[in-house]
């Protein structure tokens, strides 16, 4: 394993921000993790990077940055209804979705085209179009830097929530996720409840949905409104959709009869941050190379040379105006480094 110093992370983050890592290495074998834990000459501070699709670099990255390149997919076992598949954390998420569909394994077709690695999926419990990855995760295996051993974390130990997990909180920077075991269905239960999917399937002329056609519909919807990070730097949704009390929602509805909403449990309602941000006039805004995407206001973009500070400042201004106009505090979804 080669440890390099002062490596630019520009090619490794989808925002395309040019910041360097003090120390940098690529992990291609699980046994490198023990070697790193046992090497006292390496910095104790560690940062783990998958595809760099959910981070904003706001300064030089201290410590040791590890880029995850662990690969491999193994079918572990199956019964009449399910198959258990262990996937190395450095596999590309969308490639695994395509692999599962090719094998007729159901459950993740709605999550097609989400950027990132398999290891990042449980971190923020990725979700789209009515499905969250927690619904199909059996367990997560991770190397614990201090304990110097691998631990399995069963689904119910992962504290999964909306774009949240134990790996983003108590275990942040303490473990390196090495693999995720998924429990997928042999008989699909299609989830087309999300309106846009039904609409897209109709447009495609699909009468009987299949794993393929649902993934194709999701790919078409995502491609039509989310910018391709290979073309315009971005990290997907920059903020989470906030949850507010029904009372506050009802009051807002009087002034904004078209405010979209989703039920969010007892006396609470989730409202799309993209809608709130658009109402504040930010959609399509651009200052220098930092901007708000013209088709989806929840996505902040780097048109080229923006630095992390400019994106951060833009996100602060958005937070401020949404708070002023709606008395709602948005929370960032993207991780700051
Ligand atoms: N909307 C606006 N203006 C905008 C954007 C959205 O009015 O600029 C409205 C839409 O018209 C719609 C509602 O807001 O009524 C919801 O929009 P959309 O379906 O695009 O979904 P979202 O709530 O903005 C969430 C996820 C996405 C995921 C989609 C589809 C979060 C933070 N984001 O976005 O996830 O793909 O639903 O399920 O929950 C990501 O996490 O990076 C991500 C892209």
Tab-separated table of C-alpha atoms and ligand atoms in Angstrom:
chain	number	residue	atom	x	y	z
A	1	UNK	CA	0.000	0.000	0.000
A	2	UNK	CA	1.377	3.340	-1.022
A	3	UNK	CA	0.872	6.302	1.295
A	4	UNK	CA	1.169	9.605	-0.570
A	5	UNK	CA	1.365	13.128	0.824
A	6	UNK	CA	-0.387	16.331	-0.310
A	7	UNK	CA	-2.629	14.680	-2.889
A	8	UNK	CA	-5.284	16.796	-4.645
A	9	UNK	CA	-8.758	15.355	-4.037
A	10	UNK	CA	-10.258	17.186	-7.037
A	11	UNK	CA	-10.671	14.024	-9.144
A	12	UNK	CA	-12.182	12.173	-6.181
A	13	UNK	CA	-15.117	14.412	-5.180
A	14	UNK	CA	-18.161	14.981	-7.396
A	15	UNK	CA	-18.336	18.687	-6.461
A	16	UNK	CA	-14.942	18.924	-8.198
A	17	UNK	CA	-13.416	20.984	-5.376
A	18	UNK	CA	-9.630	21.283	-5.457
A	19	UNK	CA	-8.408	20.585	-1.916
A	20	UNK	CA	-5.550	18.352	-0.907
A	21	UNK	CA	-5.293	15.503	1.581
A	22	UNK	CA	-2.291	15.604	3.929
A	23	UNK	CA	-1.921	11.807	3.599
A	24	UNK	CA	-3.711	9.630	1.061
A	25	UNK	CA	-3.930	5.905	0.290
A	26	UNK	CA	-6.189	3.539	-1.625
A	27	UNK	CA	-7.612	0.493	0.135
A	28	UNK	CA	-7.790	-2.500	-2.195
A	29	UNK	CA	-7.510	-5.339	0.382
A	30	UNK	CA	-9.188	-5.675	3.779
A	31	UNK	CA	-5.894	-6.673	5.437
A	32	UNK	CA	-4.490	-3.185	4.743
A	33	UNK	CA	-6.798	-1.894	7.479
A	34	UNK	CA	-4.996	-3.851	10.220
A	35	UNK	CA	-1.668	-2.635	8.855
A	36	UNK	CA	-2.895	0.966	9.112
A	37	UNK	CA	-4.262	0.473	12.650
A	38	UNK	CA	-0.883	-0.951	13.728
A	39	UNK	CA	1.290	1.722	12.114
A	40	UNK	CA	1.938	4.331	14.794
A	41	UNK	CA	3.699	6.621	12.320
A	42	UNK	CA	0.396	7.309	10.501
A	43	UNK	CA	-1.967	10.069	11.654
A	44	UNK	CA	-4.729	8.932	14.033
A	45	UNK	CA	-7.271	11.117	12.199
A	46	UNK	CA	-8.778	9.198	9.308
A	47	UNK	CA	-11.288	10.075	6.592
A	48	UNK	CA	-12.931	7.510	4.379
A	49	UNK	CA	-13.890	8.305	0.875
A	50	UNK	CA	-16.062	6.264	-1.461
A	51	UNK	CA	-16.957	8.035	-4.686
A	52	UNK	CA	-16.828	11.411	-2.936
A	53	UNK	CA	-20.421	12.063	-3.987
A	54	UNK	CA	-21.796	13.349	-0.695
A	55	UNK	CA	-19.015	15.577	0.645
A	56	UNK	CA	-18.055	19.237	0.464
A	57	UNK	CA	-14.376	20.010	0.954
A	58	UNK	CA	-14.074	23.342	2.724
A	59	UNK	CA	-10.373	23.263	3.601
A	60	UNK	CA	-7.229	21.150	3.494
A	61	UNK	CA	-8.060	17.629	4.673
A	62	UNK	CA	-5.843	16.758	7.638
A	63	UNK	CA	-4.932	13.239	8.686
A	64	UNK	CA	-5.084	10.204	6.424
A	65	UNK	CA	-7.690	10.019	3.646
A	66	UNK	CA	-8.485	6.480	2.521
A	67	UNK	CA	-10.137	5.894	-0.830
A	68	UNK	CA	-12.202	2.733	-0.784
A	69	UNK	CA	-11.481	0.373	-3.696
A	70	UNK	CA	-12.614	-2.914	-2.078
A	71	UNK	CA	-14.357	-5.046	-4.726
A	72	UNK	CA	-16.354	-8.275	-4.877
A	73	UNK	CA	-19.929	-9.593	-4.830
A	74	UNK	CA	-20.755	-13.008	-3.293
A	75	UNK	CA	-24.111	-14.738	-3.025
A	76	UNK	CA	-23.954	-16.131	0.503
A	77	UNK	CA	-27.170	-18.111	0.792
A	78	UNK	CA	-30.772	-18.276	-0.358
A	79	UNK	CA	-34.152	-19.664	0.626
A	80	UNK	CA	-37.391	-19.903	-1.334
A	81	UNK	CA	-38.100	-16.162	-1.163
A	82	UNK	CA	-34.783	-14.414	-0.562
A	83	UNK	CA	-31.153	-14.233	-1.479
A	84	UNK	CA	-28.382	-12.883	0.785
A	85	UNK	CA	-25.656	-11.078	-1.131
A	86	UNK	CA	-22.439	-9.782	0.435
A	87	UNK	CA	-21.039	-6.815	-1.460
A	88	UNK	CA	-17.641	-5.191	-0.891
A	89	UNK	CA	-18.022	-1.571	0.139
A	90	UNK	CA	-15.959	-0.112	-2.724
A	91	UNK	CA	-18.292	-1.464	-5.414
A	92	UNK	CA	-20.178	1.278	-7.280
A	93	UNK	CA	-23.774	1.383	-6.056
A	94	UNK	CA	-25.423	1.687	-9.489
A	95	UNK	CA	-23.316	-1.202	-10.873
A	96	UNK	CA	-24.620	-3.376	-8.049
A	97	UNK	CA	-28.221	-2.328	-8.823
A	98	UNK	CA	-27.712	-3.419	-12.455
A	99	UNK	CA	-26.071	-6.688	-11.299
A	100	UNK	CA	-29.025	-7.428	-8.983
A	101	UNK	CA	-31.546	-6.758	-11.761
A	102	UNK	CA	-29.610	-9.013	-14.168
A	103	UNK	CA	-29.896	-11.783	-11.540
A	104	UNK	CA	-33.631	-11.047	-11.034
A	105	UNK	CA	-33.039	-9.996	-7.427
A	106	UNK	CA	-35.583	-7.382	-6.403
A	107	UNK	CA	-35.631	-4.563	-3.868
A	108	UNK	CA	-33.155	-1.951	-5.068
A	109	UNK	CA	-34.444	-1.165	-8.579
A	110	UNK	CA	-35.956	2.143	-7.333
A	111	UNK	CA	-32.470	3.149	-6.170
A	112	UNK	CA	-30.915	3.042	-9.647
A	113	UNK	CA	-28.440	5.772	-10.628
A	114	UNK	CA	-27.810	7.037	-7.082
A	115	UNK	CA	-24.168	8.103	-7.127
A	116	UNK	CA	-21.724	6.606	-4.634
A	117	UNK	CA	-20.348	3.326	-3.383
A	118	UNK	CA	-22.055	0.405	-1.665
A	119	UNK	CA	-20.264	1.327	1.590
A	120	UNK	CA	-21.762	4.808	1.560
A	121	UNK	CA	-25.299	3.467	1.121
A	122	UNK	CA	-25.848	2.489	4.801
A	123	UNK	CA	-23.945	5.579	6.045
A	124	UNK	CA	-26.717	7.908	4.963
A	125	UNK	CA	-29.418	5.308	4.343
A	126	UNK	CA	-29.777	6.338	0.693
A	127	UNK	CA	-33.315	6.552	-0.558
A	128	UNK	CA	-35.412	7.505	-3.549
A	129	UNK	CA	-38.858	6.957	-5.023
A	130	UNK	CA	-40.424	5.355	-1.968
A	131	UNK	CA	-37.549	3.004	-1.048
A	132	UNK	CA	-34.722	3.311	1.489
A	133	UNK	CA	-31.708	1.028	1.489
A	134	UNK	CA	-32.365	0.053	5.135
A	135	UNK	CA	-35.337	-1.966	3.811
A	136	UNK	CA	-32.951	-4.451	2.164
A	137	UNK	CA	-29.851	-4.355	4.391
A	138	UNK	CA	-29.317	-7.489	6.465
A	139	UNK	CA	-26.036	-6.400	8.078
A	140	UNK	CA	-22.978	-4.220	7.681
A	141	UNK	CA	-19.413	-5.356	8.435
A	142	UNK	CA	-16.841	-2.770	9.483
A	143	UNK	CA	-13.248	-2.601	10.708
A	144	UNK	CA	-13.010	-0.790	14.038
A	145	UNK	CA	-9.820	1.304	14.110
A	146	UNK	CA	-9.332	1.218	17.878
A	147	UNK	CA	-10.611	-2.287	18.649
A	148	UNK	CA	-8.555	-3.505	15.649
A	149	UNK	CA	-11.138	-6.042	14.596
A	150	UNK	CA	-14.109	-6.506	12.280
A	151	UNK	CA	-17.599	-6.110	13.766
A	152	UNK	CA	-20.891	-7.130	12.211
A	153	UNK	CA	-23.684	-4.609	12.709
A	154	UNK	CA	-27.082	-6.181	12.202
A	155	UNK	CA	-29.754	-3.992	10.598
A	156	UNK	CA	-31.410	-3.272	13.958
A	157	UNK	CA	-28.072	-2.061	15.411
A	158	UNK	CA	-27.511	0.500	12.650
A	159	UNK	CA	-29.948	3.152	13.988
A	160	UNK	CA	-31.227	3.820	10.492
A	161	UNK	CA	-33.303	6.961	10.025
A	162	UNK	CA	-34.052	9.365	7.190
A	163	UNK	CA	-30.619	9.894	5.580
A	164	UNK	CA	-29.127	8.826	8.906
A	165	UNK	CA	-27.410	5.906	10.655
A	166	UNK	CA	-25.064	5.042	13.519
A	167	UNK	CA	-22.185	5.296	11.011
A	168	UNK	CA	-22.839	9.038	10.574
A	169	UNK	CA	-23.077	9.585	14.338
A	170	UNK	CA	-21.586	7.441	17.152
A	171	UNK	CA	-19.340	5.505	14.765
A	172	UNK	CA	-18.288	8.486	12.628
A	173	UNK	CA	-14.548	8.150	11.806
A	174	UNK	CA	-14.307	5.155	14.172
A	175	UNK	CA	-14.925	2.391	11.640
A	176	UNK	CA	-14.300	1.548	7.997
A	177	UNK	CA	-17.275	-0.244	6.422
A	178	UNK	CA	-15.860	-3.189	4.460
A	179	UNK	CA	-18.994	-4.920	3.186
A	180	UNK	CA	-22.771	-4.796	3.216
A	181	UNK	CA	-24.974	-7.897	3.151
A	182	UNK	CA	-28.287	-7.366	1.383
A	183	UNK	CA	-31.395	-9.511	1.686
A	184	UNK	CA	-33.096	-9.250	-1.693
A	185	UNK	CA	-36.373	-10.722	-2.915
A	186	UNK	CA	-36.652	-13.438	-5.513
A	187	UNK	CA	-40.233	-12.431	-6.205
A	188	UNK	CA	-40.477	-8.696	-6.841
A	189	UNK	CA	-42.899	-6.487	-4.956
A	190	UNK	CA	-42.927	-3.464	-7.222
A	191	UNK	CA	-43.050	-0.085	-5.548
A	192	UNK	CA	-44.503	2.363	-8.036
A	193	UNK	CA	-46.375	4.379	-5.422
A	194	UNK	CA	-44.200	7.419	-6.112
A	195	UNK	CA	-46.310	9.321	-8.656
A	196	UNK	CA	-43.497	10.183	-11.035
A	197	UNK	CA	-42.693	6.479	-11.589
A	198	UNK	CA	-46.268	5.617	-12.630
A	199	UNK	CA	-46.227	8.570	-15.009
A	200	UNK	CA	-42.873	7.632	-16.508
A	201	UNK	CA	-43.913	3.980	-17.008
A	202	UNK	CA	-47.009	5.179	-18.830
A	203	UNK	CA	-44.856	7.441	-21.025
A	204	UNK	CA	-42.643	4.435	-21.775
A	205	UNK	CA	-45.723	2.410	-22.770
A	206	UNK	CA	-45.119	-0.172	-20.014
A	207	UNK	CA	-48.263	-2.040	-18.927
A	208	UNK	CA	-46.706	-4.758	-16.725
A	209	UNK	CA	-43.813	-3.285	-14.699
A	210	UNK	CA	-40.594	-5.297	-14.389
A	211	UNK	CA	-37.332	-4.747	-12.484
A	212	UNK	CA	-35.815	-3.456	-15.730
A	213	UNK	CA	-38.610	-1.055	-16.625
A	214	UNK	CA	-38.777	0.407	-13.106
A	215	UNK	CA	-35.022	1.003	-13.083
A	216	UNK	CA	-35.311	2.551	-16.564
A	217	UNK	CA	-38.115	4.838	-15.363
A	218	UNK	CA	-36.052	5.918	-12.338
A	219	UNK	CA	-33.019	6.530	-14.548
A	220	UNK	CA	-35.139	8.651	-16.916
A	221	UNK	CA	-36.604	10.750	-14.067
A	222	UNK	CA	-33.262	11.265	-12.332
A	223	UNK	CA	-31.487	12.146	-15.584
A	224	UNK	CA	-34.171	14.698	-16.454
A	225	UNK	CA	-33.797	16.771	-13.289
A	226	UNK	CA	-30.577	15.910	-11.488
A	227	UNK	CA	-27.319	17.228	-12.944
A	228	UNK	CA	-24.737	14.627	-14.001
A	229	UNK	CA	-21.720	15.222	-11.729
A	230	UNK	CA	-19.406	14.355	-14.635
A	231	UNK	CA	-20.752	17.473	-16.374
A	232	UNK	CA	-21.653	19.867	-13.516
A	233	UNK	CA	-20.104	19.405	-10.059
A	234	UNK	CA	-22.682	18.553	-7.365
A	235	UNK	CA	-23.427	16.163	-4.487
A	236	UNK	CA	-27.136	15.448	-5.034
A	237	UNK	CA	-29.578	16.868	-2.503
A	238	UNK	CA	-27.631	19.376	-0.419
A	239	UNK	CA	-30.272	19.608	2.338
A	240	UNK	CA	-32.643	17.110	3.942
A	241	UNK	CA	-36.380	17.526	3.549
A	242	UNK	CA	-37.501	19.075	6.861
A	243	UNK	CA	-40.232	17.654	9.074
A	244	UNK	CA	-42.563	20.194	10.666
A	245	UNK	CA	-45.574	20.004	13.020
A	246	UNK	CA	-48.967	19.638	11.282
A	247	UNK	CA	-50.032	22.897	12.946
A	248	UNK	CA	-47.213	24.834	11.300
A	249	UNK	CA	-47.961	23.125	7.985
A	250	UNK	CA	-51.665	24.040	8.164
A	251	UNK	CA	-50.751	27.674	8.797
A	252	UNK	CA	-48.360	27.676	5.817
A	253	UNK	CA	-51.021	26.116	3.606
A	254	UNK	CA	-53.239	29.148	4.104
A	255	UNK	CA	-50.623	31.371	2.446
A	256	UNK	CA	-49.246	28.686	0.076
A	257	UNK	CA	-52.123	26.395	-0.964
A	258	UNK	CA	-49.823	24.436	-3.323
A	259	UNK	CA	-47.182	23.497	-0.735
A	260	UNK	CA	-46.332	19.795	-1.350
A	261	UNK	CA	-46.145	17.431	1.636
A	262	UNK	CA	-45.620	13.833	2.744
A	263	UNK	CA	-46.928	12.288	5.980
A	264	UNK	CA	-44.119	11.878	8.529
A	265	UNK	CA	-45.639	10.115	11.489
A	266	UNK	CA	-47.539	11.402	14.477
A	267	UNK	CA	-48.578	15.074	14.013
A	268	UNK	CA	-45.653	15.725	11.699
A	269	UNK	CA	-45.391	16.503	7.994
A	270	UNK	CA	-42.392	16.438	5.682
A	271	UNK	CA	-42.110	19.249	3.167
A	272	UNK	CA	-39.711	19.243	0.205
A	273	UNK	CA	-36.752	21.527	0.828
A	274	UNK	CA	-36.488	22.003	-2.957
A	275	UNK	CA	-39.909	23.654	-2.985
A	276	UNK	CA	-39.063	25.929	-0.011
A	277	UNK	CA	-35.787	26.977	-1.642
A	278	UNK	CA	-37.484	27.650	-4.974
A	279	UNK	CA	-40.119	29.824	-3.214
A	280	UNK	CA	-37.269	31.926	-1.831
A	281	UNK	CA	-36.189	32.647	-5.402
A	282	UNK	CA	-32.986	30.605	-5.431
A	283	UNK	CA	-33.688	28.185	-8.271
A	284	UNK	CA	-31.175	28.795	-11.072
A	285	UNK	CA	-29.233	31.354	-8.965
A	286	UNK	CA	-25.546	31.689	-9.772
A	287	UNK	CA	-22.760	33.679	-8.100
A	288	UNK	CA	-19.450	33.090	-9.856
A	289	UNK	CA	-19.222	29.326	-10.273
A	290	UNK	CA	-21.400	28.428	-7.271
A	291	UNK	CA	-25.089	27.979	-7.980
A	292	UNK	CA	-28.463	26.402	-7.381
A	293	UNK	CA	-29.463	23.903	-10.073
A	294	UNK	CA	-32.027	25.258	-12.526
A	295	UNK	CA	-34.216	22.132	-12.497
A	296	UNK	CA	-33.974	21.034	-8.831
A	297	UNK	CA	-33.394	23.720	-6.193
A	298	UNK	CA	-32.250	21.146	-3.625
A	299	UNK	CA	-29.040	20.602	-5.546
A	300	UNK	CA	-26.162	23.087	-5.247
A	301	UNK	CA	-23.729	23.061	-8.131
A	302	UNK	CA	-20.164	23.985	-8.989
A	303	UNK	CA	-19.966	25.256	-12.572
A	304	UNK	CA	-16.183	24.869	-12.545
A	305	UNK	CA	-13.913	26.806	-10.256
A	306	UNK	CA	-16.053	27.363	-7.139
A	307	UNK	CA	-14.293	26.510	-3.900
A	308	UNK	CA	-15.895	24.809	-0.908
A	309	UNK	CA	-16.163	28.171	0.878
A	310	UNK	CA	-18.338	29.635	-1.900
A	311	UNK	CA	-20.719	26.651	-1.842
A	312	UNK	CA	-20.798	26.780	1.961
A	313	UNK	CA	-21.632	30.492	1.918
A	314	UNK	CA	-24.389	29.948	-0.633
A	315	UNK	CA	-25.855	27.180	1.551
A	316	UNK	CA	-25.761	29.554	4.566
A	317	UNK	CA	-27.638	32.230	2.623
A	318	UNK	CA	-30.254	29.674	1.578
A	319	UNK	CA	-30.663	28.480	5.198
A	320	UNK	CA	-31.143	32.078	6.288
A	321	UNK	CA	-33.810	32.998	3.744
A	322	UNK	CA	-35.799	29.769	4.266
A	323	UNK	CA	-35.732	30.435	8.017
A	324	UNK	CA	-36.887	34.042	7.488
A	325	UNK	CA	-39.666	33.228	5.032
A	326	UNK	CA	-41.033	29.978	6.475
A	327	UNK	CA	-39.552	29.745	9.987
A	328	UNK	CA	-38.139	26.341	9.010
A	329	UNK	CA	-34.560	25.355	9.730
A	330	UNK	CA	-33.039	23.292	6.961
A	331	UNK	CA	-30.382	20.759	7.784
A	332	UNK	CA	-27.515	19.944	5.422
A	333	UNK	CA	-27.452	16.424	4.058
A	334	UNK	CA	-23.991	16.647	2.515
A	335	UNK	CA	-21.060	15.960	4.866
A	336	UNK	CA	-18.603	18.835	5.408
A	337	UNK	CA	-14.897	17.938	5.389
B	1	LIG	N1	-39.852	20.769	-5.903
B	1	LIG	C1	-40.011	22.096	-6.240
B	1	LIG	N2	-38.913	22.775	-6.672
B	1	LIG	C2	-37.685	22.192	-6.786
B	1	LIG	C3	-37.530	20.858	-6.447
B	1	LIG	C4	-38.636	20.155	-5.993
B	1	LIG	O1	-41.097	22.645	-6.166
B	1	LIG	O2	-36.762	22.894	-7.203
B	1	LIG	C5	-41.041	19.996	-5.500
B	1	LIG	C6	-41.454	19.004	-6.577
B	1	LIG	O3	-42.306	19.567	-7.502
B	1	LIG	C7	-42.141	17.929	-5.779
B	1	LIG	C8	-41.382	17.929	-4.478
B	1	LIG	O4	-40.726	19.184	-4.390
B	1	LIG	O5	-43.479	18.284	-5.507
B	1	LIG	C9	-40.401	16.784	-4.344
B	1	LIG	O6	-39.414	16.858	-5.356
B	1	LIG	P1	-38.598	15.574	-5.877
B	1	LIG	O7	-39.535	14.490	-6.267
B	1	LIG	O8	-37.627	16.044	-6.885
B	1	LIG	O9	-37.882	15.018	-4.597
B	1	LIG	P2	-37.101	15.733	-3.373
B	1	LIG	O10	-37.959	15.630	-2.172
B	1	LIG	O11	-36.652	17.090	-3.771
B	1	LIG	C10	-35.985	13.534	-2.526
B	1	LIG	C11	-34.618	13.035	-2.204
B	1	LIG	C12	-33.855	12.693	-3.475
B	1	LIG	C13	-34.632	11.631	-4.222
B	1	LIG	C14	-36.029	12.159	-4.521
B	1	LIG	C15	-36.939	11.129	-5.165
B	1	LIG	C16	-33.969	14.079	-0.111
B	1	LIG	C17	-33.104	15.091	0.570
B	1	LIG	N3	-33.884	14.045	-1.443
B	1	LIG	O12	-35.845	14.766	-3.231
B	1	LIG	O13	-32.596	12.146	-3.100
B	1	LIG	O14	-33.976	11.270	-5.441
B	1	LIG	O15	-36.686	12.558	-3.278
B	1	LIG	O16	-37.285	10.158	-4.231
B	1	LIG	O17	-34.716	13.357	0.557
B	1	LIG	C18	-30.314	12.735	-2.628
B	1	LIG	O18	-30.523	12.385	-1.478
B	1	LIG	O19	-29.187	13.171	-3.006
B	1	LIG	C19	-31.420	12.698	-3.590
B	1	LIG	C20	-31.267	13.155	-4.841
